[in-house]
Structure formats: C-alpha cells, structure tokens
mmCIF file with all atom_site columns, C-alpha atoms in Angstrom:
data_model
loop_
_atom_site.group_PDB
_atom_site.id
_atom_site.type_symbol
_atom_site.label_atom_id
_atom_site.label_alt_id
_atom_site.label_comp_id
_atom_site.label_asym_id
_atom_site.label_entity_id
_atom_site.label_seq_id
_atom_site.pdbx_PDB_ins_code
_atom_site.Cartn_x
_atom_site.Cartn_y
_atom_site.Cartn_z
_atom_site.occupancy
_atom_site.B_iso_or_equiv
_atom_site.pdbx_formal_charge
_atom_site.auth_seq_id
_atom_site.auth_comp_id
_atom_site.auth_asym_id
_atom_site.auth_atom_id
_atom_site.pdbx_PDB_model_num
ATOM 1   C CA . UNK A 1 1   ? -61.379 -25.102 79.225  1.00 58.00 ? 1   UNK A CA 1
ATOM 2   C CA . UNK A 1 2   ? -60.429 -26.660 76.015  1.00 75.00 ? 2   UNK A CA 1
ATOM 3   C CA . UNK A 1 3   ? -59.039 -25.270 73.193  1.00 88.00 ? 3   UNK A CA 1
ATOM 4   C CA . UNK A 1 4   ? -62.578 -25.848 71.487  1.00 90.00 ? 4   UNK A CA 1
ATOM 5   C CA . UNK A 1 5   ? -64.569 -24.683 74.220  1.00 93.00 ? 5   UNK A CA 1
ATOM 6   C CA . UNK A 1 6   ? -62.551 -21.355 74.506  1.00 92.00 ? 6   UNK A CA 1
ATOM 7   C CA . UNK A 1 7   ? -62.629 -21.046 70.734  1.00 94.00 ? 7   UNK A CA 1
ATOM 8   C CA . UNK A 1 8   ? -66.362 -21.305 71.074  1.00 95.00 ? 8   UNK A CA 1
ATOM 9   C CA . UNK A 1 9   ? -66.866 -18.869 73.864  1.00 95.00 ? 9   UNK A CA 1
ATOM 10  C CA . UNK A 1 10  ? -64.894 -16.855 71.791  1.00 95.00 ? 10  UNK A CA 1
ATOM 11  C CA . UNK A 1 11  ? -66.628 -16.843 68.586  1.00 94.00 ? 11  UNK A CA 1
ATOM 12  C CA . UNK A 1 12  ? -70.707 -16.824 70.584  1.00 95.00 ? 12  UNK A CA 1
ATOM 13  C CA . UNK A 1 13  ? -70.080 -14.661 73.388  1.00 95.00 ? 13  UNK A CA 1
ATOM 14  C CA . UNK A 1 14  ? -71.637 -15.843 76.630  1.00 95.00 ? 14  UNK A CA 1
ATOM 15  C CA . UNK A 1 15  ? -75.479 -15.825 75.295  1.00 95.00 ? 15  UNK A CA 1
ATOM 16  C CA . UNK A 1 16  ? -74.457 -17.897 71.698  1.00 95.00 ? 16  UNK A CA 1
ATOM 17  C CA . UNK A 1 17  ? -72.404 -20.242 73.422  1.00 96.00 ? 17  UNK A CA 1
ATOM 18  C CA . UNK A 1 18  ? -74.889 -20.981 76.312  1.00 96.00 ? 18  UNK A CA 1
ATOM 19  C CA . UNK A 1 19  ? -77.856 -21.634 73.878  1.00 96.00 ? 19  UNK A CA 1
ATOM 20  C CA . UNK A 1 20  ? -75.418 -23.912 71.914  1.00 97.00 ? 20  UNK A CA 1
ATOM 21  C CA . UNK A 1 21  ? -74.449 -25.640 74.785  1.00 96.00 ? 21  UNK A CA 1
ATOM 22  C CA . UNK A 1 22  ? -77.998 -25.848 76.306  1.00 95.00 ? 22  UNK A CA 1
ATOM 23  C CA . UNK A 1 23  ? -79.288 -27.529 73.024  1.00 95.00 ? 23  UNK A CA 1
ATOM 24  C CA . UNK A 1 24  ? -76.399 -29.870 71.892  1.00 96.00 ? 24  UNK A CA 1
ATOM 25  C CA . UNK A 1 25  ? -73.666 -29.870 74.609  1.00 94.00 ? 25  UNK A CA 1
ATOM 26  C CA . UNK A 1 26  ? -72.338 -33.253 74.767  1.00 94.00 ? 26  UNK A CA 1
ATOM 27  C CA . UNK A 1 27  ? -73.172 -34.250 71.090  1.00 96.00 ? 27  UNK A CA 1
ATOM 28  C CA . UNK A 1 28  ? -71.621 -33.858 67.722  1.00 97.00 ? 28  UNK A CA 1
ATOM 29  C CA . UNK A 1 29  ? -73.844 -31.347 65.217  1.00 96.00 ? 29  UNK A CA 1
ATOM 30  C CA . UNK A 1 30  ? -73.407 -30.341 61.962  1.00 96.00 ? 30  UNK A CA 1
ATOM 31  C CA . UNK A 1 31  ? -72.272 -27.049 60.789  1.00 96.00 ? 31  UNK A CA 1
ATOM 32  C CA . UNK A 1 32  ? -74.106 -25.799 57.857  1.00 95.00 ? 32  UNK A CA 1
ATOM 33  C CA . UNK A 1 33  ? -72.680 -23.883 54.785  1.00 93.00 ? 33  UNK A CA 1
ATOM 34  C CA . UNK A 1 34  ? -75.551 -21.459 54.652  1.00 92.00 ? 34  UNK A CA 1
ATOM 35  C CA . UNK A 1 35  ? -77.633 -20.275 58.021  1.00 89.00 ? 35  UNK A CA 1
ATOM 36  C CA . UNK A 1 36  ? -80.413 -19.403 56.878  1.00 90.00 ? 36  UNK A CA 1
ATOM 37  C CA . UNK A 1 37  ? -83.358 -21.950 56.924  1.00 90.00 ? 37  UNK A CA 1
ATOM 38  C CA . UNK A 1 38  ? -81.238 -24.428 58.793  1.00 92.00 ? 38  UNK A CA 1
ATOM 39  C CA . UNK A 1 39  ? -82.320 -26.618 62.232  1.00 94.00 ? 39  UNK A CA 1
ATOM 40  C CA . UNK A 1 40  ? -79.756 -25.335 64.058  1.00 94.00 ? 40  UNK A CA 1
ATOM 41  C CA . UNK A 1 41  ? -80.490 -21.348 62.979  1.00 94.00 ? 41  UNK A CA 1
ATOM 42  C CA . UNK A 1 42  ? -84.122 -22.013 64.528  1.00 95.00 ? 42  UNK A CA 1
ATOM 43  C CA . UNK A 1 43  ? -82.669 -23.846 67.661  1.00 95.00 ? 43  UNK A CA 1
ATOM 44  C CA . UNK A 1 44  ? -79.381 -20.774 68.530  1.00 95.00 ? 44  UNK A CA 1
ATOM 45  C CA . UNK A 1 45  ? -80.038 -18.109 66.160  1.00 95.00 ? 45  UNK A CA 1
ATOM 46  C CA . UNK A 1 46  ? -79.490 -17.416 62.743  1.00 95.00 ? 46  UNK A CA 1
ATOM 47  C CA . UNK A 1 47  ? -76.243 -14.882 63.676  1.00 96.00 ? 47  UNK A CA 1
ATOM 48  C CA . UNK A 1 48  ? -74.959 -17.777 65.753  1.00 95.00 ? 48  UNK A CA 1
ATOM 49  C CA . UNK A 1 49  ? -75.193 -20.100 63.250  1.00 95.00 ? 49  UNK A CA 1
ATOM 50  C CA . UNK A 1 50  ? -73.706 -17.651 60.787  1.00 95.00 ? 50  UNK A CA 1
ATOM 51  C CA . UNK A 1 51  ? -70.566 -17.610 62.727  1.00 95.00 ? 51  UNK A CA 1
ATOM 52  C CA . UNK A 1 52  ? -70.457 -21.184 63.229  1.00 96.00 ? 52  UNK A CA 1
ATOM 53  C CA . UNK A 1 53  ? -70.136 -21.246 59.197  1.00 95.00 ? 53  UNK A CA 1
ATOM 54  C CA . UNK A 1 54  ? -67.568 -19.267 59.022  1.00 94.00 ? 54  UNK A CA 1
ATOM 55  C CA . UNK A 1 55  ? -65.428 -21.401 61.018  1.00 93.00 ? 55  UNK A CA 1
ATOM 56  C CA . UNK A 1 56  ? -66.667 -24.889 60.532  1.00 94.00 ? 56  UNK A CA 1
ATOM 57  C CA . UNK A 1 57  ? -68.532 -24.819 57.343  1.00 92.00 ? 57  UNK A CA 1
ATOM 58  C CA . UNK A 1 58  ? -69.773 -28.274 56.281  1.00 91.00 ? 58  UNK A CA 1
ATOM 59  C CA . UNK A 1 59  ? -68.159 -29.750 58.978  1.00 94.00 ? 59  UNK A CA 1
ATOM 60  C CA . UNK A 1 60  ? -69.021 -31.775 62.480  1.00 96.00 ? 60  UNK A CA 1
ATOM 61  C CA . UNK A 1 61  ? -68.221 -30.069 65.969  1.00 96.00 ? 61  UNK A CA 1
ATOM 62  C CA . UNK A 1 62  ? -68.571 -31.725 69.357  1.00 96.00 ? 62  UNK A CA 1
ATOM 63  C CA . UNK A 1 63  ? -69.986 -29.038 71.357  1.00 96.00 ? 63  UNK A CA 1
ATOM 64  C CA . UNK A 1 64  ? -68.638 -29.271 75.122  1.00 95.00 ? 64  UNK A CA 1
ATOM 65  C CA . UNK A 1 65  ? -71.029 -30.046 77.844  1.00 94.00 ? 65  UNK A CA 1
ATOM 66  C CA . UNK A 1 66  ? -69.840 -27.028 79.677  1.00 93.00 ? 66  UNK A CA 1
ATOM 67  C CA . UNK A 1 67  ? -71.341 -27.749 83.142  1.00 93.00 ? 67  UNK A CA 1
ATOM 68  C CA . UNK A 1 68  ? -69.270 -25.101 84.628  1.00 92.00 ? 68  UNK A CA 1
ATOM 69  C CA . UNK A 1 69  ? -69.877 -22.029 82.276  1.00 94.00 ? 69  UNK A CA 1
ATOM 70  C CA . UNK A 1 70  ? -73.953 -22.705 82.768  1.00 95.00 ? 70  UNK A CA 1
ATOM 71  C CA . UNK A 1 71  ? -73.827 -23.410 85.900  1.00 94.00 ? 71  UNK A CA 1
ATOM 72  C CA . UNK A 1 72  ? -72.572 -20.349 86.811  1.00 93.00 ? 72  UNK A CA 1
ATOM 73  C CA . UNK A 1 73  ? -74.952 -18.631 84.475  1.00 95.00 ? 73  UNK A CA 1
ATOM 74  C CA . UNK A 1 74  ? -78.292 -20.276 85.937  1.00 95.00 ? 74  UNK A CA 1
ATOM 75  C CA . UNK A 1 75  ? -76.411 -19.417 89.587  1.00 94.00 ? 75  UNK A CA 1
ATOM 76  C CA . UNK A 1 76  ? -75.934 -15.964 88.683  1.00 93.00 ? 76  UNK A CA 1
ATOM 77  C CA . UNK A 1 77  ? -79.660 -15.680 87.452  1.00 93.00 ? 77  UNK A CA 1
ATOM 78  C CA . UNK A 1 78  ? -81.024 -16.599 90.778  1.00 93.00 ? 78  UNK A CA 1
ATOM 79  C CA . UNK A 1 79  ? -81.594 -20.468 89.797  1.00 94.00 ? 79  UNK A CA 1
ATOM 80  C CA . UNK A 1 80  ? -81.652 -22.935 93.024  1.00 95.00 ? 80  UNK A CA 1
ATOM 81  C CA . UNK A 1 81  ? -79.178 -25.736 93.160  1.00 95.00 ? 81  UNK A CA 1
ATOM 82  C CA . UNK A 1 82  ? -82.153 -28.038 92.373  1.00 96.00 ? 82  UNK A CA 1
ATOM 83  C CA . UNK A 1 83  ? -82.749 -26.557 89.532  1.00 96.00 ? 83  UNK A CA 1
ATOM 84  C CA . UNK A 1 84  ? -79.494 -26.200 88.032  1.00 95.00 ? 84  UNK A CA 1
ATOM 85  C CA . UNK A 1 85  ? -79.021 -30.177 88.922  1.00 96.00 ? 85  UNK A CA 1
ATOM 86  C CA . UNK A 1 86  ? -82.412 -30.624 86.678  1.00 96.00 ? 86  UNK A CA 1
ATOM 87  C CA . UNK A 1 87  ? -80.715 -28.453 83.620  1.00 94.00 ? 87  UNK A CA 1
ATOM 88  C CA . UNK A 1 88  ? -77.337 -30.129 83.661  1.00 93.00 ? 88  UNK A CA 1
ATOM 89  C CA . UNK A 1 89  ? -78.436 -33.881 84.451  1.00 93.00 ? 89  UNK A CA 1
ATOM 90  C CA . UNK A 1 90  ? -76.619 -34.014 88.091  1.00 94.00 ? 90  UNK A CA 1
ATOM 91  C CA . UNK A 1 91  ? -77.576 -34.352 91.604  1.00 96.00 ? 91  UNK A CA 1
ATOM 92  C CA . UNK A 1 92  ? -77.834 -31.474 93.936  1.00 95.00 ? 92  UNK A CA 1
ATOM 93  C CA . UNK A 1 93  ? -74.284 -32.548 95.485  1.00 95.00 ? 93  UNK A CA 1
ATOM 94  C CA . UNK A 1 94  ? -72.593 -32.746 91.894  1.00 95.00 ? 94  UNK A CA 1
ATOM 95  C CA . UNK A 1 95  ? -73.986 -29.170 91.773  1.00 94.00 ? 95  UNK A CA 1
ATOM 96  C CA . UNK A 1 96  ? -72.406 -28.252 95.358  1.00 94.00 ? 96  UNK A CA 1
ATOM 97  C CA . UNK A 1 97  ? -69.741 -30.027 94.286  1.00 94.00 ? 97  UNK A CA 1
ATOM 98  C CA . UNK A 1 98  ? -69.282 -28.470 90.772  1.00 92.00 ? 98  UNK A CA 1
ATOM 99  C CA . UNK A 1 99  ? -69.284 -24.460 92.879  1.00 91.00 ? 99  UNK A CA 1
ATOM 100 C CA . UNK A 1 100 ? -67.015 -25.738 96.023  1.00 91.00 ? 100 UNK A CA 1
ATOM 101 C CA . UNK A 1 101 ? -64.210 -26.923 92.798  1.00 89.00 ? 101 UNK A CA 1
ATOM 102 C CA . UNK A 1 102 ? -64.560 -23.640 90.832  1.00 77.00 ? 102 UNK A CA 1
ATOM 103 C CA . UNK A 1 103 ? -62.341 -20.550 91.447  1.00 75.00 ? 103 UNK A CA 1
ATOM 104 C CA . UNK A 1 104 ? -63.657 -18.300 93.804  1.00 71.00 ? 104 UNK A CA 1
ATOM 105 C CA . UNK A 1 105 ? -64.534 -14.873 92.278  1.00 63.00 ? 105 UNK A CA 1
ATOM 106 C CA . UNK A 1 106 ? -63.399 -11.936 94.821  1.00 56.00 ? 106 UNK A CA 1
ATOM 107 C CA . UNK A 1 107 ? -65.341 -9.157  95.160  1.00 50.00 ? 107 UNK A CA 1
ATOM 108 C CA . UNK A 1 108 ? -64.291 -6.328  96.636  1.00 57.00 ? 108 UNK A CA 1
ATOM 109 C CA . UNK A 1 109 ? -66.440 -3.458  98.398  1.00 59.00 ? 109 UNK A CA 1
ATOM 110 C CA . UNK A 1 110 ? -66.416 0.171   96.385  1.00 67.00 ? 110 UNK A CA 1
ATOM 111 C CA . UNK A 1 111 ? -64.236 2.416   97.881  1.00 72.00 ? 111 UNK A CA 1
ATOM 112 C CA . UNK A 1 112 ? -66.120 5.776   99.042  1.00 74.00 ? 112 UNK A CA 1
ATOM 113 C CA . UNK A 1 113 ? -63.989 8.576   96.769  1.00 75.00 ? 113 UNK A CA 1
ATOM 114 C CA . UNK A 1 114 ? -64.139 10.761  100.341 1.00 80.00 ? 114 UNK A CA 1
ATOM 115 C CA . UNK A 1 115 ? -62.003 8.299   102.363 1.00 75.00 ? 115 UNK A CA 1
ATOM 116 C CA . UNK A 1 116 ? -57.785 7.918   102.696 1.00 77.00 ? 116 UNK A CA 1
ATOM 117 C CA . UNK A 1 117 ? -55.686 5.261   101.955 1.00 76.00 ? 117 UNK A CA 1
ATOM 118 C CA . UNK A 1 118 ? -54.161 3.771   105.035 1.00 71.00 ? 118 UNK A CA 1
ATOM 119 C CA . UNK A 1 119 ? -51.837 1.528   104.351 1.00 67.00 ? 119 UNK A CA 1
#
C-alpha cells in the first residue's frame, strides 16, 4: 500500500475508505474546507468528508484505485468473482488473479478449552 492509501485507510476506517474508493478511486477530487453541503459529503458522508478537511483542506487528493482492499471486501460479503470483476472494471481472471497474488490469511480452528497441549 502506499503511503497515501495507508494514510487514508487510516483516517476512514474500512467503511469511509471503501465508499471513497468506490466513488472516486482512480481520480483526483477536491477536498473541501467546510463538509457540510458539499458533493462529496452527499456521495461518502458528511463525517468522512469532515476528516478529509482536516487533513487536506482546500486541496486535491488522488484517491487510490484500491482493487485489492475492495476486492476483498465484496469477497468477504459473499460477492461472486463476476461480480467483483463488474465493480472493479476487470475480467473474471484479473479477479482470480488479483486473490491467487494476495497474502493468504490463516485461519486457525478454536481450540476446545477441555483438550491438552501435545506438543
């Protein structure tokens, strides 16, 4: 991730950053010095926006694309890899593609509380 990207995450937690990214990844927007009443406050949220402010008031951002992030967010809410291709402007095998690259998340089985360690 890049240092923007990250600092974005950051500052809109997973939901901000996604509807940012959903309206305006790939394009530069303008940050407004007041939220309220703005385009952007009616297309993320007028907290989201608020935050943006802070940061970037008056100034231009280029908001990532993030492919990976929503991917994984439409994957993890059940979304086929058709439809994730339709959301993020790929083909189905940029989308197979996109999961085979990513680090693997491990999950691990709960341990029952009534069983030993054996090793």
């Amino acid at each position: 991730m890049s240092d923007l990207t990250s600092e974005l995450h950051e500052l809109l937690g997973d939901d901000g950053f996604l509807k940012l990214t959903d309206v305006h990844g790939g394009i530069r927007v303008y940050i407004p010095k007041v939220a309220h009443g703005s385009t952007l406050a009616s297309e993320i949220g007028v907290d989201n926006t608020a935050r943006l402010s802070k940061m970037f008031s008056g100034g231009y951002i280029r908001v990532p694309v993030a492919r990976e992030f929503r991917a994984r967010h439409y994957r993890a809410h059940g979304e086929s890899n058709a439809m994730i291709a339709r959301r993020l402007g790929l083909t189905e095998t940029g989308v197979e593609k996109l999961f085979s690259r990513a680090p693997k998340e491990r999950v691990t089985a709960k341990k029952d509380p009534r069983q030993i360690e054996m090793f």
